[in-house]
Short mmCIF file of C-alpha atoms and ligand atoms in Angstrom, two decimals:
data_model
loop_
_atom_site.label_atom_id
_atom_site.label_comp_id
_atom_site.label_asym_id
_atom_site.label_seq_id
_atom_site.Cartn_x
_atom_site.Cartn_y
_atom_site.Cartn_z
CA MET Z 23 34.01 -13.59 -13.38
CA ASP Z 24 33.56 -17.28 -14.02
CA ASN Z 25 30.72 -18.49 -16.26
CA LYS Z 26 28.06 -17.84 -13.69
CA SER Z 27 27.21 -14.62 -15.22
CA ASP Z 28 27.39 -15.77 -18.82
CA PRO Z 29 23.96 -14.64 -20.22
CA SER Z 30 23.32 -18.17 -21.52
CA THR Z 31 23.38 -19.61 -17.96
CA LEU Z 32 20.17 -17.66 -17.48
CA GLU Z 33 18.28 -19.95 -19.77
CA THR Z 34 19.22 -23.00 -17.92
CA TYR Z 35 18.93 -21.72 -14.31
CA GLY Z 36 16.30 -19.12 -14.91
CA GLN Z 37 14.13 -22.07 -15.96
CA VAL Z 38 14.96 -23.80 -12.67
CA VAL Z 39 13.92 -20.63 -10.77
CA LEU Z 40 10.75 -20.09 -12.81
CA THR Z 41 9.71 -23.73 -12.09
CA TRP Z 42 10.40 -23.13 -8.34
CA ILE Z 43 8.22 -19.98 -8.24
CA SER Z 44 5.45 -21.71 -10.12
CA ARG Z 45 5.53 -24.65 -7.81
CA TYR Z 46 5.61 -22.20 -4.99
CA LEU Z 47 2.48 -20.35 -6.10
CA ARG Z 48 0.59 -23.59 -6.96
CA GLU Z 49 1.28 -25.15 -3.61
CA VAL Z 50 1.22 -22.08 -1.29
CA GLU Z 51 -2.41 -22.80 -0.46
CA GLY Z 52 -1.52 -26.18 1.18
CA ARG Z 53 1.25 -24.61 3.24
CA PRO Z 54 0.79 -23.41 6.91
CA ILE Z 55 0.37 -19.71 6.43
CA ARG Z 56 2.55 -18.54 9.40
CA SER Z 57 6.05 -19.82 9.48
CA ASP Z 58 6.53 -21.93 12.69
CA VAL Z 59 10.44 -21.26 12.89
CA ALA Z 60 11.72 -19.99 16.12
CA PRO Z 61 13.69 -16.77 16.11
CA GLY Z 62 17.26 -17.39 14.73
CA THR Z 63 16.45 -20.55 12.81
CA ILE Z 64 17.22 -19.01 9.53
CA LEU Z 65 20.17 -16.99 10.99
CA GLU Z 66 21.79 -20.25 12.35
CA GLN Z 67 21.81 -21.95 9.01
CA LEU Z 68 23.82 -19.16 7.20
CA PRO Z 69 27.52 -18.92 7.25
CA PRO Z 70 29.07 -16.02 9.12
CA ARG Z 71 31.06 -14.88 6.06
CA ALA Z 72 30.49 -14.53 2.23
CA PRO Z 73 32.21 -17.41 0.43
CA GLU Z 74 35.45 -16.85 -1.34
CA LYS Z 75 35.07 -19.63 -3.83
CA PRO Z 76 32.05 -20.12 -6.20
CA GLU Z 77 29.24 -22.32 -5.27
CA SER Z 78 26.89 -24.17 -7.75
CA TYR Z 79 23.52 -22.96 -8.79
CA GLU Z 80 22.14 -26.20 -7.65
CA GLU Z 81 23.43 -25.61 -4.17
CA ILE Z 82 22.25 -21.97 -4.17
CA ILE Z 83 18.77 -22.59 -5.65
CA GLY Z 84 18.41 -25.74 -3.43
CA ASP Z 85 18.77 -23.48 -0.37
CA LEU Z 86 15.61 -21.77 -1.37
CA ASP Z 87 13.78 -25.00 -0.12
CA ARG Z 88 16.30 -25.85 2.62
CA ILE Z 89 16.75 -22.58 4.36
CA ILE Z 90 14.47 -19.97 2.91
CA ALA Z 91 11.04 -21.52 2.43
CA PRO Z 92 10.44 -22.67 6.10
CA GLY Z 93 11.00 -19.08 7.11
CA LEU Z 94 8.31 -17.65 4.72
CA THR Z 95 4.88 -16.12 5.77
CA HIS Z 96 2.53 -16.84 2.92
CA TRP Z 97 0.97 -13.65 1.95
CA HIS Z 98 -0.22 -15.27 -1.28
CA SER Z 99 -2.36 -17.85 0.44
CA PRO Z 100 -6.07 -17.53 -0.35
CA GLY Z 101 -6.61 -17.90 3.32
CA TRP Z 102 -4.74 -14.58 3.91
CA PHE Z 103 -7.22 -12.31 5.78
CA ALA Z 104 -4.46 -10.38 7.71
CA TYR Z 105 -3.33 -6.73 7.39
CA PHE Z 106 -4.21 -5.61 3.93
CA PRO Z 107 -3.31 -7.86 0.86
CA SER Z 108 0.06 -7.46 -0.60
CA ASN Z 109 -0.57 -9.19 -4.01
CA THR Z 110 1.70 -10.25 -6.76
CA SER Z 111 0.65 -11.86 -9.92
CA VAL Z 112 2.26 -13.66 -12.68
CA PRO Z 113 2.49 -10.62 -15.12
CA SER Z 114 4.15 -8.71 -12.27
CA ILE Z 115 6.66 -11.34 -11.73
CA LEU Z 116 7.44 -11.54 -15.37
CA ALA Z 117 7.79 -7.77 -15.64
CA ASP Z 118 10.15 -7.61 -12.57
CA LEU Z 119 12.19 -10.33 -14.05
CA ALA Z 120 12.52 -8.33 -17.39
CA ALA Z 121 13.28 -5.18 -15.33
CA ALA Z 122 16.01 -7.09 -13.45
CA GLY Z 123 17.54 -8.17 -16.67
CA MET Z 124 17.55 -4.67 -18.01
CA GLY Z 125 18.95 -3.28 -14.94
CA GLN Z 126 17.93 0.32 -15.69
CA GLN Z 127 18.66 3.41 -13.61
CA GLY Z 128 15.80 5.77 -14.44
CA MET Z 129 16.93 8.76 -12.31
CA LEU Z 130 16.99 10.93 -15.45
CA TRP Z 131 14.97 10.96 -18.67
CA ALA Z 132 18.44 10.49 -20.34
CA THR Z 133 19.52 7.57 -18.30
CA SER Z 134 16.46 5.55 -19.30
CA PRO Z 135 13.99 7.13 -21.64
CA ALA Z 136 11.88 4.00 -21.75
CA CYS Z 137 11.81 3.86 -17.88
CA THR Z 138 10.56 7.54 -17.73
CA GLU Z 139 8.08 7.53 -20.48
CA LEU Z 140 6.44 4.33 -19.67
CA GLU Z 141 6.06 5.55 -16.09
CA MET Z 142 4.49 8.75 -17.32
CA VAL Z 143 1.90 6.95 -19.47
CA MET Z 144 1.16 4.37 -16.65
CA LEU Z 145 0.37 7.10 -14.24
CA ASN Z 146 -1.74 8.68 -16.79
CA TRP Z 147 -3.48 5.43 -17.46
CA LEU Z 148 -4.26 5.10 -13.65
CA VAL Z 149 -5.61 8.66 -13.55
CA GLU Z 150 -8.22 7.63 -16.20
CA LEU Z 151 -8.67 4.19 -14.50
CA LEU Z 152 -9.46 5.45 -11.08
CA ASP Z 153 -11.29 8.65 -12.46
CA LEU Z 154 -8.80 11.05 -10.74
CA PRO Z 155 -8.60 14.59 -11.66
CA ARG Z 156 -7.31 15.09 -15.26
CA ASP Z 157 -4.99 17.81 -14.39
CA TRP Z 158 -2.96 15.26 -12.39
CA ARG Z 159 -1.84 13.76 -15.76
CA THR Z 160 1.81 14.46 -16.57
CA ASP Z 161 0.66 16.41 -19.52
CA GLY Z 162 -1.45 18.58 -17.18
CA THR Z 163 -0.07 20.89 -14.37
CA GLY Z 164 0.51 17.97 -12.02
CA GLY Z 165 1.82 14.48 -12.53
CA GLY Z 166 2.44 11.14 -10.87
CA VAL Z 167 5.45 9.21 -9.95
CA ILE Z 168 6.01 5.72 -8.50
CA GLN Z 169 7.45 5.79 -4.97
CA THR Z 170 8.51 2.84 -2.88
CA THR Z 171 5.76 3.03 -0.35
CA ALA Z 172 2.81 5.11 0.76
CA SER Z 173 4.91 6.13 3.70
CA ASP Z 174 7.46 7.64 1.46
CA ALA Z 175 4.87 9.40 -0.54
CA THR Z 176 3.16 10.92 2.41
CA HIS Z 177 6.57 11.86 3.83
CA LEU Z 178 7.24 13.64 0.57
CA ALA Z 179 3.83 15.52 0.78
CA LEU Z 180 4.71 16.75 4.20
CA VAL Z 181 8.15 18.08 3.07
CA VAL Z 182 6.61 19.85 0.15
CA ALA Z 183 3.94 21.45 2.25
CA ARG Z 184 6.60 22.53 4.77
CA GLN Z 185 8.79 24.09 2.20
CA LYS Z 186 5.83 25.97 0.65
CA ALA Z 187 4.82 27.24 4.01
CA ARG Z 188 8.22 28.52 4.89
CA VAL Z 189 7.51 31.91 3.32
CA ARG Z 190 4.67 32.27 5.85
CA THR Z 191 6.16 31.13 9.04
CA SER Z 192 8.74 28.90 10.75
CA ILE Z 193 8.46 25.24 11.38
CA GLU Z 194 7.84 25.63 15.15
CA LYS Z 195 4.48 27.22 14.28
CA MET Z 196 3.37 24.86 11.66
CA VAL Z 197 0.52 22.40 12.44
CA VAL Z 198 -0.27 18.98 10.82
CA TYR Z 199 -3.75 17.45 11.03
CA ALA Z 200 -5.02 13.85 10.53
CA SER Z 201 -7.78 11.71 12.10
CA ASN Z 202 -7.02 9.63 15.05
CA GLN Z 203 -7.41 6.63 12.66
CA ALA Z 204 -4.78 7.90 10.13
CA HIS Z 205 -1.87 5.55 9.31
CA SER Z 206 1.04 5.86 11.55
CA SER Z 207 3.05 6.91 8.45
CA ILE Z 208 1.48 10.48 8.76
CA GLU Z 209 2.98 10.89 12.30
CA LYS Z 210 6.23 9.29 11.40
CA GLY Z 211 6.46 11.43 8.16
CA ALA Z 212 5.67 14.57 10.08
CA ARG Z 213 8.22 13.82 12.64
CA ILE Z 214 11.00 13.28 9.99
CA ALA Z 215 10.03 16.36 8.21
CA GLY Z 216 10.52 18.33 11.35
CA TYR Z 217 6.93 19.25 12.43
CA GLU Z 218 6.47 19.98 16.05
CA HIS Z 219 2.67 20.04 16.13
CA ILE Z 220 0.47 17.10 15.02
CA ARG Z 221 -3.23 17.04 15.92
CA LEU Z 222 -5.15 13.76 15.75
CA ILE Z 223 -8.81 14.69 15.24
CA ASP Z 224 -11.81 12.78 16.62
CA VAL Z 225 -13.80 10.47 14.47
CA ASP Z 226 -17.56 9.89 14.22
CA GLU Z 227 -19.28 6.55 14.79
CA THR Z 228 -18.01 5.11 11.38
CA PHE Z 229 -14.41 6.11 12.50
CA ALA Z 230 -14.37 8.71 9.65
CA MET Z 231 -12.74 12.20 10.55
CA CYS Z 232 -15.18 14.62 12.05
CA SER Z 233 -14.85 17.84 9.89
CA ARG Z 234 -16.42 19.90 12.54
CA ALA Z 235 -13.80 18.85 15.09
CA LEU Z 236 -11.13 19.49 12.50
CA ARG Z 237 -12.33 23.09 12.02
CA THR Z 238 -12.44 23.52 15.78
CA ALA Z 239 -8.82 22.38 16.06
CA ILE Z 240 -7.76 24.58 13.25
CA MET Z 241 -9.48 27.61 14.87
CA ALA Z 242 -7.95 26.92 18.39
CA ASP Z 243 -4.53 26.76 16.72
CA LYS Z 244 -4.85 29.92 14.85
CA ALA Z 245 -5.99 31.61 17.96
CA SER Z 246 -2.80 30.62 19.61
CA GLY Z 247 -0.71 32.03 16.86
CA LEU Z 248 0.09 28.81 15.08
CA LEU Z 249 -0.21 28.02 11.34
CA PRO Z 250 -2.31 25.15 9.88
CA VAL Z 251 -0.33 23.78 7.06
CA PHE Z 252 -1.20 20.31 6.15
CA VAL Z 253 -4.16 17.90 6.47
CA ASN Z 254 -4.45 14.34 5.68
CA ALA Z 255 -7.61 12.56 4.77
CA THR Z 256 -7.71 8.68 4.47
CA VAL Z 257 -9.92 6.75 1.95
CA GLY Z 258 -10.08 3.37 3.67
CA SER Z 259 -8.16 3.59 7.00
CA THR Z 260 -5.94 0.74 8.04
CA GLY Z 261 -7.99 -0.18 11.19
CA THR Z 262 -11.45 -0.35 9.68
CA ALA Z 263 -11.19 0.97 6.19
CA ALA Z 264 -13.10 4.14 7.41
CA LEU Z 265 -13.84 6.78 4.79
CA ASP Z 266 -13.00 10.41 5.65
CA PRO Z 267 -15.25 12.95 4.06
CA LEU Z 268 -12.81 14.40 1.39
CA LEU Z 269 -15.18 17.00 0.10
CA GLU Z 270 -15.71 18.70 3.59
CA ILE Z 271 -12.08 18.31 4.51
CA GLY Z 272 -10.93 19.63 1.13
CA LYS Z 273 -13.06 22.75 1.53
CA ILE Z 274 -11.69 23.46 4.87
CA ALA Z 275 -8.05 22.91 3.51
CA SER Z 276 -8.63 25.37 0.68
CA GLU Z 277 -10.36 27.91 3.12
CA TYR Z 278 -7.20 27.96 5.30
CA LYS Z 279 -4.77 27.55 2.48
CA MET Z 280 -3.43 24.29 3.82
CA TRP Z 281 -1.94 21.36 1.80
CA PHE Z 282 -4.41 18.69 1.46
CA HIS Z 283 -3.06 15.07 1.28
CA VAL Z 284 -5.21 11.97 0.44
CA ASP Z 285 -4.04 8.52 1.63
CA ALA Z 286 -5.85 5.89 -0.40
CA ALA Z 287 -3.18 3.35 -0.02
CA TYR Z 288 -5.55 0.55 0.27
CA ALA Z 289 -8.75 1.79 -1.17
CA GLY Z 290 -7.34 3.35 -4.35
CA THR Z 291 -7.60 0.17 -6.33
CA ALA Z 292 -11.50 -0.03 -5.78
CA MET Z 293 -11.86 3.24 -7.54
CA MET Z 294 -11.55 1.26 -10.82
CA CYS Z 295 -15.16 0.50 -10.20
CA PRO Z 296 -17.45 3.34 -10.67
CA GLU Z 297 -19.77 2.32 -7.87
CA TYR Z 298 -17.14 3.17 -5.18
CA ARG Z 299 -16.18 6.41 -6.49
CA ARG Z 300 -18.47 8.29 -4.29
CA TYR Z 301 -15.95 7.45 -1.54
CA GLN Z 302 -13.53 9.75 -3.29
CA GLU Z 303 -15.90 12.60 -3.88
CA GLY Z 304 -13.84 15.87 -3.27
CA VAL Z 305 -10.67 14.26 -4.34
CA GLU Z 306 -10.11 17.24 -6.78
CA TYR Z 307 -9.39 19.38 -3.72
CA ALA Z 308 -6.21 17.29 -3.05
CA ASP Z 309 -2.74 18.83 -3.47
CA SER Z 310 -1.29 15.20 -3.35
CA TYR Z 311 -2.69 11.61 -3.41
CA VAL Z 312 -1.18 8.23 -2.91
CA PHE Z 313 -2.41 4.75 -3.59
CA ASN Z 314 -0.70 1.40 -3.63
CA PRO Z 315 -1.02 -0.81 -6.63
CA HIS Z 316 1.03 -3.23 -4.43
CA LYS Z 317 -1.77 -3.87 -2.15
CA TRP Z 318 -4.85 -4.99 -3.97
CA MET Z 319 -4.15 -4.41 -7.65
CA GLY Z 320 -1.74 -7.41 -8.22
CA VAL Z 321 1.27 -5.38 -8.86
CA GLY Z 322 4.10 -6.89 -6.66
CA PHE Z 323 5.63 -4.83 -3.96
CA ASP Z 324 7.13 -2.06 -4.27
CA CYS Z 325 4.84 0.15 -6.25
CA SER Z 326 3.12 3.17 -4.71
CA CYS Z 327 1.63 5.88 -6.97
CA PHE Z 328 2.03 9.34 -5.77
CA TYR Z 329 0.18 12.25 -7.53
CA VAL Z 330 0.33 16.03 -7.27
CA LYS Z 331 -1.97 18.60 -8.56
CA ASP Z 332 0.87 20.87 -9.39
CA ARG Z 333 4.36 19.53 -9.92
CA LYS Z 334 6.13 22.86 -9.45
CA PRO Z 335 6.36 22.98 -5.71
CA LEU Z 336 7.50 19.25 -5.56
CA ILE Z 337 10.28 19.88 -8.16
CA ASP Z 338 11.24 23.30 -6.51
CA THR Z 339 11.65 21.33 -3.19
CA LEU Z 340 13.59 18.24 -4.50
CA GLY Z 341 15.28 19.48 -7.69
CA ILE Z 342 19.07 19.70 -7.27
CA VAL Z 343 21.27 19.52 -10.52
CA PRO Z 344 24.95 19.04 -10.08
CA SER Z 345 26.92 19.39 -13.27
CA TYR Z 346 27.70 15.61 -13.85
CA LEU Z 347 23.80 14.98 -13.88
CA ARG Z 348 23.11 17.72 -16.56
CA SER Z 349 21.86 16.33 -19.81
CA ASP Z 350 20.92 18.30 -22.87
CA ALA Z 351 17.34 17.09 -22.37
CA ASN Z 352 16.87 18.22 -18.78
CA ARG Z 353 18.52 21.54 -19.58
CA ALA Z 354 15.89 22.18 -22.11
CA GLU Z 355 13.17 21.27 -19.64
CA THR Z 356 11.50 19.25 -22.14
CA VAL Z 357 11.46 15.96 -20.23
CA VAL Z 358 10.71 14.74 -16.86
CA ASP Z 359 13.63 13.83 -14.66
CA TYR Z 360 12.07 11.65 -12.01
CA ARG Z 361 15.06 12.09 -9.67
CA ASP Z 362 13.52 15.51 -8.87
CA TRP Z 363 10.21 13.76 -7.69
CA GLN Z 364 11.68 11.61 -5.00
CA VAL Z 365 14.15 11.50 -2.18
CA ALA Z 366 16.50 8.92 -3.77
CA LEU Z 367 18.55 9.46 -6.87
CA GLY Z 368 18.52 6.08 -8.44
CA ARG Z 369 15.29 4.30 -9.31
CA ARG Z 370 14.37 1.04 -10.92
CA PHE Z 371 12.04 0.13 -13.79
CA ARG Z 372 8.78 -0.33 -11.72
CA ALA Z 373 6.33 0.96 -14.48
CA LEU Z 374 7.04 -2.26 -16.40
CA LYS Z 375 4.87 -4.26 -13.87
CA ILE Z 376 2.02 -2.02 -13.82
CA TRP Z 377 2.10 -2.18 -17.71
CA PHE Z 378 2.30 -6.08 -17.71
CA VAL Z 379 -0.48 -6.44 -15.10
CA LEU Z 380 -2.97 -3.95 -16.73
CA ARG Z 381 -2.30 -5.54 -20.18
CA ALA Z 382 -2.25 -9.14 -19.19
CA HIS Z 383 -5.39 -9.04 -16.96
CA GLY Z 384 -7.25 -6.08 -18.56
CA ALA Z 385 -9.09 -3.70 -16.36
CA GLU Z 386 -12.34 -5.64 -16.46
CA ALA Z 387 -10.90 -8.73 -14.73
CA LEU Z 388 -9.27 -6.59 -11.96
CA ARG Z 389 -12.58 -4.83 -11.37
CA ALA Z 390 -14.23 -8.34 -11.20
CA MET Z 391 -11.84 -9.28 -8.58
CA VAL Z 392 -12.38 -6.17 -6.46
CA ARG Z 393 -16.16 -6.81 -6.82
CA ARG Z 394 -15.81 -10.41 -5.82
CA HIS Z 395 -13.85 -9.45 -2.60
CA VAL Z 396 -16.32 -6.84 -1.76
CA SER Z 397 -19.20 -9.05 -2.12
CA LEU Z 398 -17.51 -11.87 -0.21
CA ALA Z 399 -16.83 -9.31 2.60
CA ARG Z 400 -20.40 -8.03 2.66
CA ALA Z 401 -21.72 -11.61 2.92
CA PHE Z 402 -19.29 -12.39 5.60
CA GLY Z 403 -20.47 -9.24 7.55
CA ASP Z 404 -24.09 -10.30 7.20
CA TRP Z 405 -23.04 -13.66 8.70
CA VAL Z 406 -21.27 -11.97 11.56
CA ASP Z 407 -24.46 -9.81 12.19
CA GLY Z 408 -26.52 -12.91 12.34
CA HIS Z 409 -24.14 -14.64 14.79
CA PRO Z 410 -25.05 -14.66 18.48
CA CYS Z 411 -21.50 -14.60 19.68
CA LEU Z 412 -20.17 -11.98 17.40
CA VAL Z 413 -20.54 -8.15 16.95
CA ARG Z 414 -19.37 -5.91 14.20
CA ILE Z 415 -17.45 -2.91 15.57
CA ALA Z 416 -17.46 -0.83 12.37
CA PRO Z 417 -19.43 -0.73 9.11
CA VAL Z 418 -18.26 -3.27 6.49
CA SER Z 419 -16.09 -1.03 4.29
CA LEU Z 420 -14.88 -2.23 0.92
CA ALA Z 421 -13.47 -5.68 1.59
CA LEU Z 422 -12.79 -5.35 5.30
CA VAL Z 423 -14.98 -6.67 8.21
CA SER Z 424 -14.08 -5.67 11.73
CA PHE Z 425 -15.72 -7.56 14.57
CA ARG Z 426 -15.26 -8.96 18.06
CA HIS Z 427 -16.61 -11.72 20.29
CA VAL Z 428 -19.50 -10.49 22.52
CA ASP Z 429 -17.66 -11.45 25.63
CA GLY Z 430 -14.75 -9.05 25.29
CA ASN Z 431 -11.14 -8.90 24.82
CA ASN Z 432 -10.11 -12.29 26.22
CA ALA Z 433 -12.63 -14.18 24.26
CA THR Z 434 -11.84 -12.23 21.17
CA GLN Z 435 -8.07 -13.12 21.57
CA LEU Z 436 -8.91 -16.66 22.02
CA LEU Z 437 -10.76 -16.53 18.64
CA VAL Z 438 -7.88 -15.04 16.88
CA ASP Z 439 -5.59 -17.70 18.36
CA THR Z 440 -7.78 -20.57 17.17
CA ILE Z 441 -8.13 -19.12 13.72
CA ASN Z 442 -4.45 -18.52 13.37
CA ALA Z 443 -3.48 -21.86 14.74
CA SER Z 444 -5.50 -23.44 11.99
CA GLU Z 445 -2.65 -22.85 9.59
CA HIS Z 446 -4.94 -22.33 6.47
CA SER Z 447 -6.59 -18.97 7.66
CA PHE Z 448 -4.79 -16.01 8.91
CA VAL Z 449 -6.23 -12.80 10.62
CA THR Z 450 -4.77 -9.92 12.36
CA PRO Z 451 -6.08 -8.74 15.77
CA ALA Z 452 -6.23 -5.02 16.58
CA THR Z 453 -7.70 -2.64 19.22
CA LEU Z 454 -9.75 0.44 19.16
CA LYS Z 455 -10.36 2.47 22.30
CA GLY Z 456 -8.98 -0.39 24.35
CA GLU Z 457 -11.47 -2.93 22.61
CA ALA Z 458 -9.80 -5.91 20.96
CA TYR Z 459 -11.33 -6.83 17.50
CA ILE Z 460 -10.53 -9.07 14.49
CA ARG Z 461 -9.97 -7.58 11.13
CA VAL Z 462 -10.88 -9.83 8.22
CA SER Z 463 -9.48 -8.36 5.03
CA ILE Z 464 -10.64 -10.16 1.97
CA GLY Z 465 -8.37 -9.22 -0.84
CA GLN Z 466 -5.92 -12.03 -1.76
CA MET Z 467 -6.21 -12.55 -5.62
CA GLY Z 468 -7.07 -16.23 -5.10
CA THR Z 469 -9.57 -15.96 -2.34
CA GLN Z 470 -12.87 -17.42 -3.18
CA ALA Z 471 -16.20 -18.19 -1.47
CA GLU Z 472 -14.82 -21.58 -0.31
CA HIS Z 473 -11.96 -19.92 1.67
CA VAL Z 474 -14.35 -17.55 3.48
CA GLU Z 475 -16.55 -20.59 4.18
CA ARG Z 476 -13.52 -22.44 5.84
CA LEU Z 477 -12.94 -19.34 8.01
CA LYS Z 478 -16.51 -19.35 9.11
CA SER Z 479 -16.59 -23.05 10.07
CA LEU Z 480 -13.28 -22.43 11.80
CA ILE Z 481 -14.98 -19.58 13.96
CA ASP Z 482 -18.06 -21.70 14.57
CA GLY Z 483 -16.01 -24.73 15.49
CA SER Z 484 -14.14 -22.74 17.98
CA LEU Z 485 -17.20 -21.16 19.66
CA TYR Z 486 -19.02 -24.50 19.78
CA SER Z 487 -16.08 -26.26 21.50
CA ARG Z 488 -15.84 -23.46 23.80
CA ASN Z 489 -19.64 -23.49 24.80
CA HIS Z 490 -19.32 -27.37 25.40
CA SER Z 491 -16.18 -27.34 27.42
CA GLY Z 492 -17.55 -26.97 30.89
C1 PLP T 5 -0.81 0.19 4.19
C2 PLP T 5 -1.06 1.56 4.51
C3 PLP T 5 -0.14 2.56 4.37
C4 PLP T 5 1.38 2.15 4.38
O1 PLP T 5 1.76 1.58 3.09
P1 PLP T 5 3.26 1.40 2.84
O2 PLP T 5 3.22 1.42 1.33
O3 PLP T 5 3.54 0.14 3.47
O4 PLP T 5 4.02 2.51 3.51
C5 PLP T 5 -0.54 3.92 4.52
N1 PLP T 5 -1.77 4.27 4.69
C6 PLP T 5 -2.72 3.28 4.71
C7 PLP T 5 -4.15 3.84 4.77
C8 PLP T 5 -2.49 1.99 4.61
O5 PLP T 5 -3.55 1.04 4.54
#
């Protein structure tokens, strides 16, 4: 190795990279949100083979601006109203940098006691912060673990449920239930886990799962000799942030001895605020639960928190201990080895960014951010309601507003195109029952009233010019 990996180099070029990031975040608002590169643009600028000889850091870091920046989509622009947010924040960046420097592998307690124990405490902090059941704490019967994504967590829940049900029947007879608004990760996870029967249950007029329809489907399946095994409920669906009735679904799950999984990937963060906790009434019935600090909480991707009510079936399903991974500590069963809580063996130090974010901002500021976003969304929803050309297609739920143009799909798509062509505001179009609509998700950390005002003028301008163009 040449001196490129000399630790002192980090001080010189670390500073250059930090300055680059700081400038990026300061200037991101002024950049067109969507990259305008044609497919292959980045690809063409990269050599076909890795270099044999060292290159200078000046050249390498310079290519961030030359090659990489033009191909970035700016998720951290305050005009970001697309998908859901994927926020990062300065404390999260600092923690990730520190974690990169430490290069820990936290697969066992013994391979990084700090990585394991900080994660246990952070997951306990989040139980308290979101008012989740106390027996989910690592010092209770359950526990929490950081997974890469909500999709991974849901897949895992499906695998554990399948393993638990194996004593009762075989996989061909097991049935999984979710609403027809559930995230695609339920269906994907079920398929990977080997389930053959997945029922997508009807929803009510707010797009929440209809628990009567769930019961009817369960009874029909039982009558034909199948075994209901798993039901997913969503707090804050991806399409419209619909809120499934956890209490009703949880009771049905316990009546039929099914595994009850709650997907609160987006909405979990809002549970920091007591006024939204009615949306998770019944969460105590859940066998497993997932929420993504990497969406709305300001903890950079990837960080998805997965909880189980009882850790034993999880560890029974995933625990494998080859001799070279035995340590005195895990033999004595006195510690948590997170390897047994996930598919992968290795794991990086992700708890550090939760720790930095919660300490640097404090829970009060994070709550204030959620409340600001929700109140901006409500005001925007009111504006939509008063607008002659627009109709809401679902209740404003948390910080998501779903609406369309009164004239239908083409007019709605035109509106999306105009908004997204503006470069400073970005929305995602979606469809429900064949009807196109626009999702305005307000949740970027920097989004303020002025950014929503700008979006409103953009919509008005587009509608006005259309009305006056013959
Ligand atoms: C975003 C989202 C997911 C998927 O999240 P990943 O962490 O990207 O896998 C799952 N469920 C819901 C409700 C979501 O909004």
